[in-house]
Structures are given as C-alpha cells and as structure tokens.
Amino acid sequence: MLNDPIPPHVDPRKLADRGVTLEGSLPLSDLERLCDPLSDNVGTVQAKFVFERDERKAVVIHSHLDVEVKMVCQRCLELVTLPIHSECSYAVMKEGANTQSLPKGYDVLELGEDPLDLQALIEEELLLALPIVPAHHPEECQQPAGADEPEPSEDEVTRSNPFSVLAQLKRDPNV
Ligand SMILES: [Zn+2]
C-alpha cells in the first residue's frame, strides 16, 4: 500500500531474512533538516525499501525515494517545484567491520545492535539528492535567457520538460 506510514525504526537483519519490501509515505514536515533549505515543508515522501540478503548472505537494502520540493530558483528567484528521485543500495555492516570486500555500488551502513533509524536514512539520502543550484527548466524560467529567443509555445514546453510530466504521473490523486 502506497500510503502506509514508513516505520521510523526497523531491524534490517530480520527484514532481510524475511525478504520484506516496505513501501509507504511520510510527511515532508517530519524531516526538519531536509526542510531547512526548502521554501516550505508541504509535501509527502514516497519511499520504498527492499530488504534482502545477497549471495554472500550480507544484509542489503535498496531504497527508492520520491518527493516534490519547492526551492528558490537561483536564476529568477521565483519558487520552483522540483521532483526529487533517489535510489541507493546499502550494505549493512557491523560497526568496525572490514569493508574492503564490499561490492561496488553499495554504500556502507554501519549498524550495531540498535535498530536502524529509517527516517534519518531517508532524510540523509534526500539531502544528498537536492540540487546544489536549484533552477527552473530554462524554458520555464522567468529570467529571459536571450532577448532574441522566441517564446516557446505551450506544446514545446510540455514536450521538452519530461520532469513536469513525470511529476504529474507520480502525483497521488488521493492527496
Ligand atoms: Zn527560474
């Protein structure tokens, strides 16, 4: 179910043993540090976590995160709505474990006996996924790129901006 809340803390080893996929949402306003660089904290993070053991029996987590955030465009200083998508693969390791044998493409997640703070993980991953210089798509920006450039027609804007189409597809009609 897409609208189940994501549990804030989980035991990834147990979930990996059972091959669990967690899918759900959490309000953007729960992630204070993430909201700091944003223009407002209105929105919902859609999150999916696949827990499994790889061929070496190590616990791995695959994350898929989606959220729409509002930031200030650095070109025209107007608000811009940005769809943020992030995917990551984590290898759960004991604290102080040797990470030399880690397969490529995995981020190390050191974990002792405490449960995993899933909410903090989401926040950290999304913070890294935010654009360093937020800006509109050039054709949607208020700042004219060049005086001689003709105004793009509405059709052109729609076709040339796959992100806005994607964002519409992902918008939950129930929200
Ligand atoms: Zn702009």
PDB file of C-alpha atoms and ligand atoms in Angstrom:
ATOM      1  CA  MET A   1       0.000   0.000   0.000  1.00  0.00           C
ATOM      2  CA  LEU A   2       1.398   3.343  -1.048  1.00  0.00           C
ATOM      3  CA  ASN A   3       0.027   5.315   1.840  1.00  0.00           C
ATOM      4  CA  ASP A   4       1.125   3.178   4.753  1.00  0.00           C
ATOM      5  CA  PRO A   5       3.333   5.131   7.102  1.00  0.00           C
ATOM      6  CA  ILE A   6       7.010   4.174   6.949  1.00  0.00           C
ATOM      7  CA  PRO A   7       8.109   2.861  10.374  1.00  0.00           C
ATOM      8  CA  PRO A   8      10.748   5.217  11.843  1.00  0.00           C
ATOM      9  CA  HIS A   9      12.898   2.353  13.177  1.00  0.00           C
ATOM     10  CA  VAL A  10      13.412  -1.135  11.763  1.00  0.00           C
ATOM     11  CA  ASP A  11      15.616  -4.183  12.270  1.00  0.00           C
ATOM     12  CA  PRO A  12      17.128  -4.622   8.780  1.00  0.00           C
ATOM     13  CA  ARG A  13      18.561  -8.079   9.549  1.00  0.00           C
ATOM     14  CA  LYS A  14      15.144  -9.521  10.420  1.00  0.00           C
ATOM     15  CA  LEU A  15      13.521  -7.810   7.447  1.00  0.00           C
ATOM     16  CA  ALA A  16      16.247  -9.121   5.125  1.00  0.00           C
ATOM     17  CA  ASP A  17      15.760 -12.666   6.416  1.00  0.00           C
ATOM     18  CA  ARG A  18      12.089 -12.407   5.518  1.00  0.00           C
ATOM     19  CA  GLY A  19      12.769 -10.600   2.211  1.00  0.00           C
ATOM     20  CA  VAL A  20      10.451  -7.754   3.179  1.00  0.00           C
ATOM     21  CA  THR A  21       9.646  -4.752   0.989  1.00  0.00           C
ATOM     22  CA  LEU A  22       8.462  -1.692   2.897  1.00  0.00           C
ATOM     23  CA  GLU A  23       6.515   0.826   0.887  1.00  0.00           C
ATOM     24  CA  GLY A  24       4.867   3.911   2.229  1.00  0.00           C
ATOM     25  CA  SER A  25       4.918   7.605   2.749  1.00  0.00           C
ATOM     26  CA  LEU A  26       5.869  10.161   5.326  1.00  0.00           C
ATOM     27  CA  PRO A  27       5.184  13.879   5.565  1.00  0.00           C
ATOM     28  CA  LEU A  28       7.996  16.163   4.499  1.00  0.00           C
ATOM     29  CA  SER A  29       7.416  18.145   7.697  1.00  0.00           C
ATOM     30  CA  ASP A  30       8.765  15.186   9.736  1.00  0.00           C
ATOM     31  CA  LEU A  31      12.192  15.754   8.160  1.00  0.00           C
ATOM     32  CA  GLU A  32      13.292  19.022   9.722  1.00  0.00           C
ATOM     33  CA  ARG A  33      16.851  19.096   8.413  1.00  0.00           C
ATOM     34  CA  LEU A  34      15.689  18.355   4.888  1.00  0.00           C
ATOM     35  CA  CYS A  35      13.111  21.158   5.061  1.00  0.00           C
ATOM     36  CA  ASP A  36      15.770  23.664   6.071  1.00  0.00           C
ATOM     37  CA  PRO A  37      16.907  24.529   2.507  1.00  0.00           C
ATOM     38  CA  LEU A  38      13.338  24.247   1.160  1.00  0.00           C
ATOM     39  CA  SER A  39      10.817  27.039   0.721  1.00  0.00           C
ATOM     40  CA  ASP A  40       8.129  25.135   2.598  1.00  0.00           C
ATOM     41  CA  ASN A  41       7.597  21.792   4.291  1.00  0.00           C
ATOM     42  CA  VAL A  42       4.398  20.822   2.470  1.00  0.00           C
ATOM     43  CA  GLY A  43       4.626  17.506   0.683  1.00  0.00           C
ATOM     44  CA  THR A  44       4.884  13.770   1.046  1.00  0.00           C
ATOM     45  CA  VAL A  45       7.859  11.499   0.600  1.00  0.00           C
ATOM     46  CA  GLN A  46       7.068   8.229  -1.169  1.00  0.00           C
ATOM     47  CA  ALA A  47       9.556   5.634  -0.021  1.00  0.00           C
ATOM     48  CA  LYS A  48      10.239   2.028  -0.890  1.00  0.00           C
ATOM     49  CA  PHE A  49      12.843  -0.172   0.770  1.00  0.00           C
ATOM     50  CA  VAL A  50      13.694  -3.680  -0.388  1.00  0.00           C
ATOM     51  CA  PHE A  51      15.493  -5.751   2.256  1.00  0.00           C
ATOM     52  CA  GLU A  52      17.362  -8.858   1.215  1.00  0.00           C
ATOM     53  CA  ARG A  53      20.483 -10.946   1.707  1.00  0.00           C
ATOM     54  CA  ASP A  54      22.906 -11.042  -1.191  1.00  0.00           C
ATOM     55  CA  GLU A  55      24.848 -14.109  -2.350  1.00  0.00           C
ATOM     56  CA  ARG A  56      27.375 -13.548   0.455  1.00  0.00           C
ATOM     57  CA  LYS A  57      24.480 -13.513   2.935  1.00  0.00           C
ATOM     58  CA  ALA A  58      25.164  -9.872   3.720  1.00  0.00           C
ATOM     59  CA  VAL A  59      22.147  -7.710   4.508  1.00  0.00           C
ATOM     60  CA  VAL A  60      21.474  -5.219   1.732  1.00  0.00           C
ATOM     61  CA  ILE A  61      18.825  -2.527   1.394  1.00  0.00           C
ATOM     62  CA  HIS A  62      17.683  -0.947  -1.861  1.00  0.00           C
ATOM     63  CA  SER A  63      15.941   2.388  -1.472  1.00  0.00           C
ATOM     64  CA  HIS A  64      13.664   4.285  -3.863  1.00  0.00           C
ATOM     65  CA  LEU A  65      12.611   7.756  -2.768  1.00  0.00           C
ATOM     66  CA  ASP A  66      10.392  10.301  -4.473  1.00  0.00           C
ATOM     67  CA  VAL A  67       9.288  13.708  -3.305  1.00  0.00           C
ATOM     68  CA  GLU A  68       8.391  17.068  -4.778  1.00  0.00           C
ATOM     69  CA  VAL A  69      10.082  20.006  -3.090  1.00  0.00           C
ATOM     70  CA  LYS A  70       9.844  23.742  -3.515  1.00  0.00           C
ATOM     71  CA  MET A  71      13.053  25.759  -3.667  1.00  0.00           C
ATOM     72  CA  VAL A  72      14.075  29.202  -4.873  1.00  0.00           C
ATOM     73  CA  CYS A  73      15.291  29.265  -8.466  1.00  0.00           C
ATOM     74  CA  GLN A  74      18.801  30.730  -8.494  1.00  0.00           C
ATOM     75  CA  ARG A  75      18.218  32.360 -11.894  1.00  0.00           C
ATOM     76  CA  CYS A  76      14.912  34.211 -11.396  1.00  0.00           C
ATOM     77  CA  LEU A  77      14.492  33.923  -7.589  1.00  0.00           C
ATOM     78  CA  GLU A  78      10.948  32.635  -8.013  1.00  0.00           C
ATOM     79  CA  LEU A  79       9.746  29.373  -6.485  1.00  0.00           C
ATOM     80  CA  VAL A  80      10.456  26.235  -8.451  1.00  0.00           C
ATOM     81  CA  THR A  81       8.874  22.852  -7.802  1.00  0.00           C
ATOM     82  CA  LEU A  82      11.430  20.104  -8.239  1.00  0.00           C
ATOM     83  CA  PRO A  83      10.709  16.392  -8.381  1.00  0.00           C
ATOM     84  CA  ILE A  84      13.466  14.608  -6.459  1.00  0.00           C
ATOM     85  CA  HIS A  85      14.145  10.949  -7.098  1.00  0.00           C
ATOM     86  CA  SER A  86      16.822   8.939  -5.375  1.00  0.00           C
ATOM     87  CA  GLU A  87      17.857   5.307  -5.475  1.00  0.00           C
ATOM     88  CA  CYS A  88      20.563   3.802  -3.319  1.00  0.00           C
ATOM     89  CA  SER A  89      21.890   0.408  -2.331  1.00  0.00           C
ATOM     90  CA  TYR A  90      23.199  -0.059   1.186  1.00  0.00           C
ATOM     91  CA  ALA A  91      25.214  -2.891   2.628  1.00  0.00           C
ATOM     92  CA  VAL A  92      24.572  -3.267   6.346  1.00  0.00           C
ATOM     93  CA  MET A  93      27.829  -3.948   8.205  1.00  0.00           C
ATOM     94  CA  LYS A  94      28.671  -4.478  11.849  1.00  0.00           C
ATOM     95  CA  GLU A  95      30.378  -1.479  13.408  1.00  0.00           C
ATOM     96  CA  GLY A  96      34.119  -1.639  12.722  1.00  0.00           C
ATOM     97  CA  ALA A  97      33.741  -4.452  10.198  1.00  0.00           C
ATOM     98  CA  ASN A  98      36.141  -4.719   7.295  1.00  0.00           C
ATOM     99  CA  THR A  99      34.522  -3.002   4.335  1.00  0.00           C
ATOM    100  CA  GLN A 100      37.232  -3.940   1.824  1.00  0.00           C
ATOM    101  CA  SER A 101      35.236  -6.789   0.302  1.00  0.00           C
ATOM    102  CA  LEU A 102      32.228  -4.627  -0.352  1.00  0.00           C
ATOM    103  CA  PRO A 103      30.836  -4.973  -3.882  1.00  0.00           C
ATOM    104  CA  LYS A 104      30.890  -1.808  -5.975  1.00  0.00           C
ATOM    105  CA  GLY A 105      27.872   0.450  -5.937  1.00  0.00           C
ATOM    106  CA  TYR A 106      26.983  -0.089  -2.302  1.00  0.00           C
ATOM    107  CA  ASP A 107      27.033   2.472   0.465  1.00  0.00           C
ATOM    108  CA  VAL A 108      28.174   1.149   3.822  1.00  0.00           C
ATOM    109  CA  LEU A 109      25.647   1.354   6.604  1.00  0.00           C
ATOM    110  CA  GLU A 110      27.299   0.630   9.934  1.00  0.00           C
ATOM    111  CA  LEU A 111      24.871  -0.737  12.439  1.00  0.00           C
ATOM    112  CA  GLY A 112      25.362  -2.072  15.965  1.00  0.00           C
ATOM    113  CA  GLU A 113      22.624  -3.730  17.968  1.00  0.00           C
ATOM    114  CA  ASP A 114      20.338  -0.698  17.777  1.00  0.00           C
ATOM    115  CA  PRO A 115      17.521  -0.634  15.239  1.00  0.00           C
ATOM    116  CA  LEU A 116      18.041   1.293  12.027  1.00  0.00           C
ATOM    117  CA  ASP A 117      16.704   4.847  12.033  1.00  0.00           C
ATOM    118  CA  LEU A 118      14.917   4.654   8.698  1.00  0.00           C
ATOM    119  CA  GLN A 119      13.664   8.213   8.915  1.00  0.00           C
ATOM    120  CA  ALA A 120      17.209   9.566   9.349  1.00  0.00           C
ATOM    121  CA  LEU A 121      18.325   7.451   6.394  1.00  0.00           C
ATOM    122  CA  ILE A 122      15.582   8.920   4.200  1.00  0.00           C
ATOM    123  CA  GLU A 123      16.486  12.435   5.296  1.00  0.00           C
ATOM    124  CA  GLU A 124      20.203  11.923   4.638  1.00  0.00           C
ATOM    125  CA  GLU A 125      19.631  10.419   1.213  1.00  0.00           C
ATOM    126  CA  LEU A 126      17.233  13.160   0.116  1.00  0.00           C
ATOM    127  CA  LEU A 127      19.557  15.903   1.353  1.00  0.00           C
ATOM    128  CA  LEU A 128      22.239  14.495  -0.948  1.00  0.00           C
ATOM    129  CA  ALA A 129      19.735  14.321  -3.817  1.00  0.00           C
ATOM    130  CA  LEU A 130      18.771  18.008  -3.634  1.00  0.00           C
ATOM    131  CA  PRO A 131      20.207  20.127  -6.436  1.00  0.00           C
ATOM    132  CA  ILE A 132      23.140  22.301  -5.344  1.00  0.00           C
ATOM    133  CA  VAL A 133      21.857  25.118  -7.559  1.00  0.00           C
ATOM    134  CA  PRO A 134      18.075  24.804  -7.833  1.00  0.00           C
ATOM    135  CA  ALA A 135      16.656  26.315 -11.015  1.00  0.00           C
ATOM    136  CA  HIS A 136      13.719  26.159 -13.371  1.00  0.00           C
ATOM    137  CA  HIS A 137      13.949  24.352 -16.652  1.00  0.00           C
ATOM    138  CA  PRO A 138      15.408  27.100 -18.919  1.00  0.00           C
ATOM    139  CA  GLU A 139      12.168  27.441 -20.902  1.00  0.00           C
ATOM    140  CA  GLU A 140      10.072  27.832 -17.765  1.00  0.00           C
ATOM    141  CA  CYS A 141      12.302  30.302 -16.001  1.00  0.00           C
ATOM    142  CA  GLN A 142      11.133  33.909 -15.610  1.00  0.00           C
ATOM    143  CA  GLN A 143      14.612  35.172 -16.394  1.00  0.00           C
ATOM    144  CA  PRO A 144      14.850  35.613 -20.179  1.00  0.00           C
ATOM    145  CA  ALA A 145      17.750  33.531 -21.479  1.00  0.00           C
ATOM    146  CA  GLY A 146      18.237  35.757 -24.526  1.00  0.00           C
ATOM    147  CA  ALA A 147      16.300  38.755 -25.873  1.00  0.00           C
ATOM    148  CA  ASP A 148      16.018  37.314 -29.393  1.00  0.00           C
ATOM    149  CA  GLU A 149      14.707  33.933 -28.337  1.00  0.00           C
ATOM    150  CA  PRO A 150      11.086  33.376 -29.307  1.00  0.00           C
ATOM    151  CA  GLU A 151       8.618  32.472 -26.568  1.00  0.00           C
ATOM    152  CA  PRO A 152       8.202  28.697 -26.586  1.00  0.00           C
ATOM    153  CA  SER A 153       4.682  27.556 -27.274  1.00  0.00           C
ATOM    154  CA  GLU A 154       2.891  25.557 -24.615  1.00  0.00           C
ATOM    155  CA  ASP A 155       3.351  22.363 -26.611  1.00  0.00           C
ATOM    156  CA  GLU A 156       7.085  22.810 -26.739  1.00  0.00           C
ATOM    157  CA  VAL A 157       7.314  23.371 -23.017  1.00  0.00           C
ATOM    158  CA  THR A 158       5.357  20.196 -22.321  1.00  0.00           C
ATOM    159  CA  ARG A 159       7.412  18.101 -24.693  1.00  0.00           C
ATOM    160  CA  SER A 160      10.774  19.414 -23.641  1.00  0.00           C
ATOM    161  CA  ASN A 161      10.274  19.061 -19.921  1.00  0.00           C
ATOM    162  CA  PRO A 162       9.947  15.368 -19.075  1.00  0.00           C
ATOM    163  CA  PHE A 163      10.210  16.179 -15.381  1.00  0.00           C
ATOM    164  CA  SER A 164       6.929  18.027 -15.155  1.00  0.00           C
ATOM    165  CA  VAL A 165       5.192  15.154 -16.918  1.00  0.00           C
ATOM    166  CA  LEU A 166       6.840  12.689 -14.569  1.00  0.00           C
ATOM    167  CA  ALA A 167       5.817  14.769 -11.596  1.00  0.00           C
ATOM    168  CA  GLN A 168       2.214  14.734 -12.747  1.00  0.00           C
ATOM    169  CA  LEU A 169       2.236  10.990 -13.230  1.00  0.00           C
ATOM    170  CA  LYS A 170       3.577  10.489  -9.753  1.00  0.00           C
ATOM    171  CA  ARG A 171       1.200  12.848  -8.033  1.00  0.00           C
ATOM    172  CA  ASP A 172      -1.135  10.826  -5.889  1.00  0.00           C
ATOM    173  CA  PRO A 173      -4.730  11.669  -6.875  1.00  0.00           C
ATOM    174  CA  ASN A 174      -5.880  10.948  -3.310  1.00  0.00           C
ATOM    175  CA  VAL A 175      -3.766  13.657  -1.734  1.00  0.00           C
TER     176      VAL A 175
HETATM  177 ZN    ZN B   1      13.688  30.474 -12.636  1.00  0.00          ZN
END
